[in-house]
Amino acid sequence: MIIDCHGHYTTAPKALEDWRNRQIAGIKDPAAMPKVAELRISDDELRESIEKNQLRLMQERGSDLTIFSPRASFMAHHIGDFAVSSTWASICNELCYRVSKLFPKNFVGAAMLPQSPGVDLKSCIPELEKCVKEYGFVAINLNPDPSGGHWNSPPLTDRHWYPIYERMVEYDIPAMIHVSTSCNPAFHTTGAHYINADTTAVMQLIQGDLFRDFPQLRFVIPHGGGAAPYHWGRYRGLAQELKRPVLREHLLNNVFFDTCVYHQPGIDLLTKVIPVANILFASEMIGAVRGIDPETGHNYDDTKRYIDATPNLSAFDRQKVYEGNARRVYARLDKALKRAA
Amino acid sequence: MIIDCHGHYTTAPKALEDWRNRQIAGIKDPAAMPKVAELRISDDELRESIEKNQLRLMQERGSDLTIFSPRASFMAHHIGDFAVSSTWASICNELCYRVSKLFPKNFVGAAMLPQSPGVDLKSCIPELEKCVKEYGFVAINLNPDPSGGHWNSPPLTDRHWYPIYERMVEYDIPAMIHVSTSCNPAFHTTGAHYINADTTAVMQLIQGDLFRDFPQLRFVIPHGGGAAPYHWGRYRGLAQELKRPVLREHLLNNVFFDTCVYHQPGIDLLTKVIPVANILFASEMIGAVRGIDPETGHNYDDTKRYIDATPNLSAFDRQKVYEGNARRVYARLDKALKRAA
């Protein structure tokens, strides 16, 4: 079985975006605020949006199961207040849940949280609980910068985030650290903000000592860990300067990197530098980079090709990257798969 | 000849830091503001600070000439107003000039600019002119985020920056895009802010079309280009989505990456992915990562070892990385070396 740990519902029916635009208009003009019930998307529409897109590509490329969360760039936690985020997260998570019910062998949910800048993270617990207990979701996406590019939240090692971590440990679920759209013109969303956030998160975790408080906590750093594996020597050296333990002990019991790196040399570096146990197959398909690489004739985000081709992994290693590691990190998924077997 | 294009005066005599601290105190208490003349550093002190540190390591490791600029993390353009930055830049540049006079075969200057958040960049021209015309400096460092981690300046492709670019073209000098210390607790200075800035700059240049207006402009992206080479497939794919020319045409006539990547796999990736003509030897020594890598027994920032060891470069390629490319990008240095020969 091949598990893709990083897919977003980027192909939801247009009605979702229309409803969201009305919600945003409703922030300034309460009379224009739409009701949740006004969003109607049928199962057939959901089915079509998946069968023609993600599921088709999964079948073509040879992956089986995608850990599926709401579209990351649409989370936009900086828009409106907590009530706006709460309603929006609830709608988006429910759609992922419905997809997971329509295609139970191919999709399992991961929740976006109704984060809102400056709001206590305890406010996110009810949505998180519902997604885990009622929807069978196996993970969350945690946005380290709900401001959308202004970076005014405390580092991930701060107690500010502990209410979420406590629930993650209680439910035995990991978080993917994933920002949303950038409203800062300095940062292109998928070209700068996403990658910077990954790098920033890794360095925050190096500086702090979070996993002493939460030895069970598991984070997935998407997009191949941002810049971290490429600069692994720098990070090992900075940890040394900061009198931290070696990264293998300090980070790698709790931090995992996905394989959303869209060319062969990048995957070769990742699989050379980072221990196999810390690498999880992912493509973020259909996502930021949808085109065909003229240098290979294949889609940039068809990351399975790079993993199959890299000389750094044995067949046994590949099985870990494709399935074994994901079942360890996403413990509730492993349990669900065993129950279904 | 081996040219290191990225060195900062991180070992300046303590009197410099003491003066700076008094200057910072003087922002709130003008009576405490020190005079420039109160900073006294003798040639012997300068000599000692260099001979025991950078020059010793250059000789041990086998490089000849360092392009030498004021300590990047001390630029701190966010502190005080333009007058504060102006005095501070002038002092720091003069010290680098004096080092270059004391060791003319080993050091040549690159200027910090007296940037200040929100201030028109024309204000930086007099210092830039002095450094080029009187001090013989061959480059500048340009801070894309003088706020120190709040990123409220327009992207590098904005006309805001054009006054500097016009002078760079006139004087035929490149800019290294280099931020300073982070005052944002989310960003560790050398572990997140530096690397994020490199990544951000590359993406800004992909989004825009700056080199149509300035075909002669040359930028050096330090720290191995941030995350860009590791994610080169992503950036090629994003350029494609944005309907930009291929990166080789769109960026690589004007953008160069240094080799401040502190482990062998990183240098192997850089030299595999980026054309040799766009790679410039650098170590940022003595800088962020000063320790010895227990995995190799050598200093992390002894980057010459990685370049010597990589299988991706021929002897001819290495000569370009060590000298040829730098003499092309730093055109005034090339002229000065020819005059001195």
XYZ file of C-alpha atoms in Angstrom:
682
model
C 0.000 0.000 0.000
C 1.208 3.480 -0.858
C 0.058 6.270 1.435
C 0.351 9.918 0.342
C 0.369 11.911 3.574
C -0.125 15.329 1.977
C -3.154 16.032 -0.205
C -5.544 18.975 -0.049
C -9.021 19.304 -1.470
C -7.954 21.845 -4.084
C -10.601 20.722 -6.559
C -13.738 21.281 -4.506
C -16.796 22.377 -6.502
C -16.902 26.062 -7.314
C -19.879 26.526 -4.962
C -17.450 26.335 -2.037
C -15.385 29.279 -3.238
C -18.534 31.256 -4.022
C -19.863 30.663 -0.519
C -16.512 31.705 0.963
C -16.513 34.906 -1.066
C -19.962 35.698 0.270
C -18.758 34.956 3.790
C -15.841 37.372 3.331
C -18.232 40.020 1.998
C -20.407 39.350 5.039
C -17.605 40.360 7.423
C -18.122 43.998 6.428
C -21.794 43.714 5.622
C -23.528 41.350 8.072
C -26.716 41.404 5.992
C -24.746 39.695 3.211
C -23.421 36.889 5.454
C -24.567 33.575 3.968
C -25.971 30.741 6.046
C -24.146 27.446 6.162
C -27.259 25.772 4.774
C -26.995 27.883 1.642
C -23.934 25.895 0.572
C -25.232 22.849 -1.256
C -22.844 20.400 -2.831
C -24.210 16.993 -3.791
C -22.410 13.691 -3.400
C -22.312 13.426 -7.183
C -20.486 16.730 -7.412
C -18.003 15.641 -4.776
C -17.501 12.317 -6.512
C -16.875 13.973 -9.852
C -14.417 16.505 -8.390
C -12.356 13.660 -6.958
C -12.707 10.971 -9.626
C -11.586 13.294 -12.406
C -8.725 14.718 -10.439
C -6.971 13.299 -7.387
C -8.293 9.755 -7.696
C -7.490 9.582 -11.408
C -3.924 10.714 -10.764
C -3.502 8.408 -7.773
C -4.497 5.486 -9.980
C -2.272 6.603 -12.844
C 0.712 7.142 -10.588
C 0.152 4.198 -8.293
C -0.716 5.516 -4.840
C -3.584 4.082 -2.831
C -4.571 6.288 0.059
C -4.276 10.052 0.562
C -4.404 11.839 3.888
C -6.723 14.559 2.773
C -7.227 17.991 4.278
C -8.918 21.219 3.238
C -7.141 23.360 0.678
C -4.237 24.933 2.567
C -4.158 28.270 0.763
C -7.914 28.697 1.362
C -7.682 28.275 5.152
C -6.752 31.983 5.296
C -6.959 32.182 9.054
C -6.180 35.899 8.881
C -9.586 36.662 7.373
C -12.285 37.723 9.827
C -12.526 36.670 13.446
C -12.810 33.325 15.200
C -16.477 32.937 14.268
C -15.599 33.319 10.584
C -12.761 30.811 10.837
C -14.891 28.441 12.875
C -17.698 28.287 10.341
C -15.255 28.017 7.443
C -13.183 25.247 9.061
C -16.326 23.314 9.900
C -17.529 23.469 6.275
C -14.166 22.526 4.793
C -13.577 19.657 7.201
C -17.054 18.288 6.565
C -16.383 18.189 2.826
C -13.189 16.203 3.404
C -15.144 13.889 5.671
C -17.755 13.342 2.957
C -14.995 12.582 0.451
C -13.542 10.050 2.887
C -16.973 8.377 3.205
C -17.478 8.298 -0.563
C -13.995 6.829 -1.140
C -13.143 5.091 2.121
C -10.284 3.100 0.629
C -8.640 6.131 -0.944
C -9.055 9.091 1.381
C -8.851 9.688 5.099
C -9.241 13.129 6.618
C -6.880 15.571 8.295
C -8.446 18.622 9.897
C -7.854 22.288 9.428
C -8.324 24.180 12.662
C -10.388 27.330 13.124
C -7.316 29.324 14.103
C -7.625 33.091 14.255
C -4.788 35.547 14.982
C -4.398 36.226 18.670
C -7.195 33.866 19.745
C -6.527 31.244 22.435
C -5.981 27.884 20.798
C -8.395 26.228 23.221
C -11.012 27.627 20.873
C -9.915 25.069 18.270
C -10.490 22.020 20.461
C -14.183 21.374 19.698
C -13.545 21.270 15.927
C -10.490 19.075 16.472
C -12.481 16.690 18.693
C -15.334 16.434 16.229
C -12.969 15.673 13.355
C -11.215 12.915 15.272
C -14.177 11.358 17.078
C -16.992 11.786 14.567
C -15.156 12.035 11.250
C -12.351 9.544 11.902
C -9.683 12.058 10.934
C -6.149 10.936 11.650
C -4.225 14.240 11.800
C -4.451 18.007 11.879
C -2.831 20.815 9.956
C -1.415 23.408 12.331
C -0.734 26.901 10.963
C 2.327 28.424 12.694
C 1.422 31.860 11.278
C -2.343 32.459 11.219
C -1.633 36.107 10.338
C -0.761 35.040 6.782
C 2.789 36.303 6.490
C 3.208 38.734 9.376
C 4.542 36.105 11.755
C 3.280 37.611 14.980
C 2.486 34.350 16.767
C 4.929 32.966 19.311
C 7.235 30.144 18.214
C 5.810 26.625 18.131
C 7.722 25.840 21.311
C 5.707 28.411 23.274
C 3.000 27.390 25.731
C 0.556 29.267 23.518
C 0.343 26.099 21.415
C 0.134 23.588 24.267
C -3.678 23.157 24.271
C -3.389 21.682 20.783
C -0.397 19.542 21.676
C -2.207 18.115 24.694
C -5.050 16.940 22.482
C -2.664 15.623 19.842
C -1.051 13.428 22.474
C -4.404 12.388 23.919
C -5.732 11.368 20.497
C -2.378 10.075 19.245
C -2.460 12.208 16.096
C 0.328 14.121 14.349
C 0.200 17.676 13.023
C 1.464 18.794 9.680
C 2.905 22.299 10.164
C 1.342 24.117 7.219
C 0.742 27.812 6.640
C -1.956 29.218 4.424
C -2.056 31.995 1.859
C 0.308 34.927 2.287
C -1.214 38.369 2.489
C 2.282 39.849 2.672
C 3.412 40.996 -0.785
C 7.011 40.074 0.077
C 6.081 36.381 0.217
C 4.695 34.428 -2.714
C 2.330 31.907 -1.104
C 3.618 28.613 -2.447
C 7.077 29.783 -3.566
C 8.230 31.616 -0.454
C 5.746 31.528 2.439
C 5.214 27.762 2.460
C 8.917 26.950 2.233
C 9.914 29.650 4.730
C 7.374 28.337 7.204
C 8.837 24.853 6.991
C 12.363 26.182 7.558
C 11.198 28.453 10.365
C 9.384 25.631 12.145
C 12.442 23.388 12.061
C 14.621 26.133 13.529
C 12.078 26.945 16.247
C 12.104 23.286 17.242
C 15.907 23.268 17.302
C 16.006 26.354 19.532
C 13.429 25.034 21.978
C 13.028 21.848 23.908
C 9.401 21.069 23.176
C 9.721 17.302 23.017
C 10.884 17.117 26.602
C 7.397 18.307 27.550
C 5.718 16.188 24.863
C 7.808 13.139 24.065
C 4.899 11.617 22.091
C 4.280 14.669 19.890
C 4.761 14.145 16.154
C 5.128 16.880 13.548
C 5.303 16.439 9.803
C 7.214 19.245 8.086
C 5.872 19.446 4.548
C 7.589 20.356 1.280
C 10.565 18.188 2.068
C 11.286 20.144 5.248
C 11.680 23.540 3.506
C 15.374 24.358 3.366
C 16.342 22.169 6.320
C 17.679 19.019 4.636
C 19.670 21.056 2.074
C 21.230 22.969 4.970
C 21.380 20.016 7.364
C 25.049 20.748 8.120
C 24.107 24.311 9.051
C 21.335 23.037 11.337
C 23.550 20.431 12.934
C 26.114 23.170 13.497
C 23.600 25.647 14.891
C 22.246 23.009 17.280
C 25.825 22.484 18.430
C 26.331 26.255 18.952
C 23.081 26.351 20.938
C 24.290 23.429 23.107
C 21.413 21.267 21.970
C 21.721 17.483 21.615
C 22.487 16.177 18.127
C 19.505 16.570 15.818
C 18.946 12.849 15.606
C 18.088 12.896 19.316
C 16.765 16.426 19.614
C 14.384 16.387 16.622
C 14.140 13.120 14.801
C 12.116 11.151 17.325
C 9.323 13.627 16.738
C 9.830 15.398 13.410
C 9.219 13.908 9.980
C 9.659 15.289 6.479
C 7.409 14.664 3.524
C 8.637 14.098 -0.027
C 7.029 17.112 -1.734
C 10.256 18.014 -3.517
C 9.692 18.267 -7.233
C 12.845 17.047 -8.898
C 15.178 14.071 -8.655
C 18.235 15.813 -7.102
C 16.092 17.158 -4.260
C 14.712 13.715 -3.401
C 18.209 12.292 -3.692
C 19.445 14.815 -1.135
C 16.493 14.258 1.204
C 16.945 10.496 1.186
C 20.688 10.837 1.647
C 20.618 13.283 4.553
C 17.512 12.386 6.539
C 17.159 8.916 8.082
C 14.661 6.721 6.228
C 12.508 6.432 9.343
C 11.791 10.178 9.130
C 10.666 10.392 5.501
C 7.014 10.098 4.507
C 5.781 9.779 0.948
C 3.727 12.756 -0.242
C 3.029 14.686 -3.417
C 0.673 17.568 -2.455
C -1.194 16.623 -5.570
C -3.144 18.497 -6.963
C -1.328 21.525 -5.594
C 1.032 24.366 -6.271
C 2.938 22.891 -9.185
C 0.676 21.211 -11.705
C 2.676 21.321 -14.903
C 4.800 18.831 -16.763
C 8.536 19.143 -16.353
C 9.985 19.572 -19.845
C 13.232 18.026 -18.589
C 11.518 14.717 -17.759
C 8.206 14.713 -19.612
C 6.420 13.930 -16.331
C 4.499 16.004 -13.832
C 6.719 17.859 -11.392
C 4.567 16.626 -8.500
C 4.690 12.951 -9.490
C 7.102 12.421 -6.615
C 6.757 8.634 -6.659
C 8.965 8.585 -9.752
C 11.820 10.250 -7.879
C 11.500 7.912 -4.913
C 11.415 4.880 -7.187
C 14.496 6.167 -9.027
C 16.696 7.314 -6.174
C 19.716 5.087 -5.558
C 19.608 5.940 -1.852
C 16.723 3.660 -0.886
C 16.506 -0.123 -0.812
C 13.210 -1.903 -1.475
C 12.837 -2.240 2.275
C 13.476 1.497 2.741
C 10.901 2.352 0.085
C 8.271 0.319 1.875
C 8.894 2.434 4.961
C 8.674 5.694 3.026
C 5.523 4.567 1.201
C 3.663 2.939 4.058
C 5.463 1.857 7.192
C 6.464 5.276 8.451
C 3.041 6.773 7.750
C 1.355 3.995 9.726
C 3.700 4.692 12.630
C 3.287 8.495 12.546
C -0.446 8.438 11.766
C -1.236 5.906 14.491
C -5.009 6.217 14.171
C -4.758 5.468 10.476
C -2.836 2.304 11.261
C -5.544 1.237 13.704
C -8.291 1.982 11.194
C -6.502 0.017 8.485
C -6.071 -2.941 10.810
C -9.741 -2.824 11.761
C -10.755 -2.727 8.097
C -8.406 -5.547 7.104
C 43.619 32.321 -6.902
C 40.710 31.446 -4.657
C 38.213 34.214 -3.964
C 35.741 33.908 -1.096
C 32.886 36.233 -1.996
C 31.187 36.181 1.388
C 33.028 37.265 4.508
C 31.923 39.665 7.230
C 33.978 41.499 9.797
C 32.583 39.471 12.688
C 35.772 39.776 14.712
C 36.048 43.560 14.980
C 37.565 44.834 18.232
C 35.127 45.016 21.119
C 35.289 48.825 21.054
C 33.039 48.749 17.999
C 30.252 46.904 19.776
C 30.634 49.140 22.831
C 30.297 52.247 20.664
C 27.231 50.765 18.962
C 25.616 50.028 22.314
C 26.202 53.639 23.329
C 24.714 54.775 20.029
C 21.621 52.646 20.655
C 21.320 54.092 24.163
C 21.663 57.533 22.603
C 18.524 57.046 20.512
C 16.404 57.420 23.641
C 18.792 59.674 25.515
C 20.448 62.132 23.100
C 22.848 63.285 25.825
C 24.328 59.779 25.791
C 24.871 59.709 22.023
C 28.575 59.106 21.416
C 30.591 61.023 18.844
C 32.148 59.170 15.960
C 35.552 60.416 17.104
C 35.078 58.585 20.401
C 35.522 55.289 18.623
C 39.245 54.656 18.451
C 40.577 51.430 17.007
C 44.240 51.299 16.080
C 45.724 49.637 13.038
C 47.413 47.159 15.348
C 44.089 46.168 16.822
C 42.600 45.732 13.360
C 45.588 43.718 12.258
C 45.382 41.430 15.250
C 41.637 40.884 14.867
C 42.199 39.717 11.288
C 45.508 37.880 11.545
C 44.332 35.688 14.387
C 41.011 34.925 12.804
C 39.965 35.262 9.152
C 43.471 35.494 7.700
C 44.711 32.550 9.732
C 41.811 30.402 8.559
C 42.142 31.572 4.948
C 45.775 30.474 5.012
C 44.978 27.179 6.720
C 42.165 26.370 4.326
C 43.728 27.744 1.186
C 41.763 30.789 0.066
C 43.462 34.007 -1.003
C 41.067 36.910 -1.155
C 37.861 37.611 0.736
C 35.187 40.083 -0.307
C 34.709 41.601 3.081
C 31.738 43.486 4.418
C 30.550 44.670 7.819
C 29.054 42.062 10.124
C 25.638 41.276 8.671
C 23.786 40.639 11.907
C 25.076 43.950 13.313
C 23.735 46.070 10.437
C 20.385 46.051 12.280
C 18.782 48.592 9.979
C 15.636 48.502 12.081
C 17.383 50.289 14.958
C 16.905 54.048 15.083
C 16.319 56.317 12.116
C 18.303 57.078 8.977
C 20.811 59.235 10.861
C 21.607 56.341 13.195
C 22.003 53.914 10.291
C 24.035 56.413 8.335
C 26.605 56.967 11.078
C 26.773 53.249 11.836
C 27.201 52.228 8.183
C 29.892 54.819 7.698
C 31.862 53.522 10.698
C 31.509 49.870 9.729
C 32.425 50.445 6.096
C 35.458 52.481 7.062
C 36.742 49.632 9.232
C 36.421 47.210 6.321
C 38.238 49.742 4.148
C 41.055 49.968 6.667
C 41.309 46.171 6.753
C 41.517 46.163 2.957
C 44.361 48.713 3.115
C 46.224 46.733 5.756
C 45.840 43.467 3.819
C 45.397 44.572 0.206
C 46.096 41.124 -1.199
C 43.632 39.377 1.076
C 40.629 41.626 1.548
C 38.550 43.877 -0.650
C 35.495 45.694 0.631
C 31.771 45.331 0.084
C 29.550 48.017 1.566
C 26.653 47.876 3.937
C 24.104 50.565 3.144
C 22.550 52.964 5.645
C 19.089 51.536 4.963
C 16.310 52.487 7.334
C 12.731 51.166 7.232
C 10.493 53.272 5.019
C 13.243 55.696 3.983
C 13.791 56.435 0.277
C 16.769 54.458 -0.946
C 18.243 57.544 -2.594
C 19.432 58.305 0.915
C 21.924 55.441 0.605
C 23.637 56.743 -2.516
C 26.280 58.972 -0.919
C 27.611 56.134 1.264
C 27.527 53.756 -1.704
C 29.427 56.270 -3.875
C 32.051 56.873 -1.227
C 32.637 53.172 -0.730
C 33.081 52.553 -4.452
C 34.995 55.676 -5.421
C 37.106 56.349 -2.333
C 37.363 52.920 -0.725
C 37.598 50.773 -3.853
C 34.753 48.535 -2.718
C 33.557 46.087 -5.339
C 30.015 45.257 -4.163
C 27.225 46.097 -1.762
C 25.048 44.137 0.589
C 21.394 44.952 0.067
C 18.953 44.156 2.866
C 15.570 43.144 1.418
C 13.963 43.513 4.866
C 15.403 46.449 6.826
C 12.620 45.965 9.384
C 14.454 42.927 10.747
C 11.843 40.227 10.253
C 8.596 42.098 9.669
C 8.952 42.122 5.901
C 7.120 45.345 5.213
C 9.297 46.538 2.311
C 8.087 46.028 -1.235
C 9.542 43.106 -3.204
C 12.977 43.573 -4.762
C 11.318 43.956 -8.151
C 9.543 47.141 -7.035
C 10.654 50.581 -8.210
C 11.352 51.373 -4.549
C 14.741 49.704 -5.058
C 15.591 51.242 -8.422
C 17.812 54.082 -7.137
C 20.238 51.447 -5.859
C 20.006 49.351 -9.007
C 20.782 52.392 -11.173
C 23.999 52.981 -9.269
C 24.897 49.296 -9.310
C 24.687 49.332 -13.088
C 26.570 52.628 -13.324
C 29.396 51.354 -11.132
C 29.226 47.798 -12.475
C 28.937 46.248 -9.008
C 26.800 43.351 -7.803
C 24.691 43.203 -4.643
C 24.578 40.347 -2.229
C 20.980 40.114 -0.954
C 21.573 39.774 2.775
C 19.300 40.472 5.702
C 20.475 41.405 9.167
C 19.442 40.325 12.638
C 15.863 39.280 13.223
C 13.882 41.142 15.847
C 10.944 38.822 15.230
C 10.919 36.003 17.798
C 9.480 33.643 15.175
C 12.704 33.817 13.168
C 16.091 32.736 14.460
C 18.536 35.117 12.770
C 20.966 32.746 11.091
C 18.809 29.602 11.156
C 15.555 30.971 9.751
C 15.682 34.656 8.791
C 18.814 34.437 6.622
C 17.686 31.335 4.774
C 14.102 32.568 4.386
C 15.358 35.850 2.945
C 17.375 34.016 0.312
C 14.374 31.897 -0.663
C 12.077 34.913 -0.643
C 14.406 36.952 -2.852
C 14.632 34.180 -5.439
C 10.846 33.889 -5.592
C 10.388 37.661 -5.863
C 12.751 37.657 -8.824
C 10.850 34.773 -10.428
C 7.534 36.581 -10.025
C 8.804 39.857 -11.436
C 10.649 40.852 -14.546
C 13.350 43.043 -13.057
C 16.137 42.072 -15.420
C 14.219 43.382 -18.402
C 14.658 46.838 -16.882
C 18.213 46.113 -15.706
C 19.846 43.506 -17.933
C 23.250 44.258 -16.378
C 22.152 43.872 -12.772
C 23.831 41.086 -10.793
C 22.628 39.619 -7.508
C 24.411 37.093 -5.346
C 22.019 35.022 -3.236
C 24.000 33.879 -0.202
C 23.766 30.666 1.848
C 23.618 28.534 -1.250
C 20.464 30.294 -2.452
C 18.399 29.471 0.639
C 15.986 26.683 -0.244
C 15.965 27.424 -3.979
C 18.389 24.820 -5.355
C 16.884 22.045 -3.190
C 13.470 22.980 -4.564
C 14.668 23.857 -8.064
C 11.979 21.656 -9.616
C 9.347 23.552 -7.629
C 10.762 26.882 -8.820
C 10.996 25.744 -12.419
C 7.399 24.581 -12.141
C 6.189 27.790 -10.484
C 7.907 29.886 -13.176
C 6.048 27.768 -15.728
C 2.703 28.329 -13.943
C 3.438 32.073 -13.867
C 4.152 32.023 -17.626
C 7.711 33.145 -17.056
C 10.605 32.050 -19.286
C 12.637 29.074 -18.099
C 14.764 29.988 -15.087
C 17.976 29.669 -17.047
C 16.866 32.648 -19.143
C 14.703 34.415 -16.602
C 17.135 34.371 -13.659
C 20.484 32.883 -14.375
C 21.971 35.682 -16.448
C 21.713 37.864 -13.368
C 21.476 35.703 -10.268
C 24.329 33.786 -8.652
C 24.480 31.493 -5.647
C 27.302 31.271 -3.141
C 28.571 28.030 -1.620
C 27.770 28.698 2.054
C 26.200 25.280 2.481
C 27.798 23.439 5.352
C 27.849 19.776 4.404
C 28.846 17.663 1.439
C 25.370 16.568 0.257
C 24.254 20.206 0.065
C 27.214 21.222 -2.092
C 26.676 18.132 -4.208
C 23.098 19.204 -4.850
C 24.037 22.822 -5.551
C 26.689 21.842 -8.070
C 24.379 19.316 -9.706
C 21.354 21.584 -10.074
C 22.767 25.059 -10.689
C 24.967 25.708 -13.738
C 28.629 26.103 -12.845
C 28.649 29.654 -14.213
C 26.244 30.686 -11.459
C 28.121 29.308 -8.445
C 30.582 31.445 -6.467
C 32.889 30.110 -3.794
C 32.136 31.421 -0.295
C 32.314 30.306 3.302
C 30.885 33.178 5.404
C 33.802 32.546 7.672
C 33.920 33.457 10.573
C 30.157 33.426 10.792
C 27.076 31.665 12.043
C 28.435 28.143 12.295
C 31.878 28.013 13.853
C 32.101 24.517 15.222
C 33.693 21.317 14.056
C 31.420 18.770 12.447
C 31.810 15.554 14.451
C 30.860 13.602 11.327
C 33.913 14.891 9.405
C 36.305 16.259 12.000
C 36.472 19.544 10.046
C 34.826 22.916 10.463
C 31.295 23.036 9.084
C 32.134 26.280 7.261
C 35.289 24.974 5.585
C 33.323 24.831 2.353
C 36.388 24.427 0.153
C 36.600 20.804 1.280
C 33.132 20.071 -0.083
C 33.864 21.773 -3.391
C 37.145 19.920 -3.728
C 35.374 16.634 -2.949
C 32.242 16.926 -5.032
C 32.179 14.627 -8.066
C 30.064 17.163 -9.971
C 32.872 19.594 -10.845
C 35.830 19.192 -13.176
C 39.108 20.997 -12.506
C 38.012 23.568 -15.061
C 34.649 23.988 -13.306
C 36.370 24.417 -9.953
C 38.491 27.219 -11.334
C 35.292 29.018 -12.318
C 33.722 28.512 -8.910
C 36.888 29.608 -7.105
C 37.892 32.544 -9.265
C 36.530 32.941 -12.766
C 32.898 33.517 -11.877
C 33.760 35.949 -9.093
C 35.900 38.015 -11.449
C 33.008 38.153 -13.911
C 30.363 39.034 -11.314
C 32.577 41.402 -9.308
C 33.786 43.286 -12.375
C 35.554 46.032 -10.426
C 37.513 43.412 -8.536
C 38.648 41.903 -11.807
C 39.819 45.311 -13.005
C 41.639 45.988 -9.759
C 43.366 42.590 -9.887
C 44.445 43.232 -13.469
C 45.791 46.660 -12.540
C 47.730 45.184 -9.630
C 49.139 42.300 -11.679
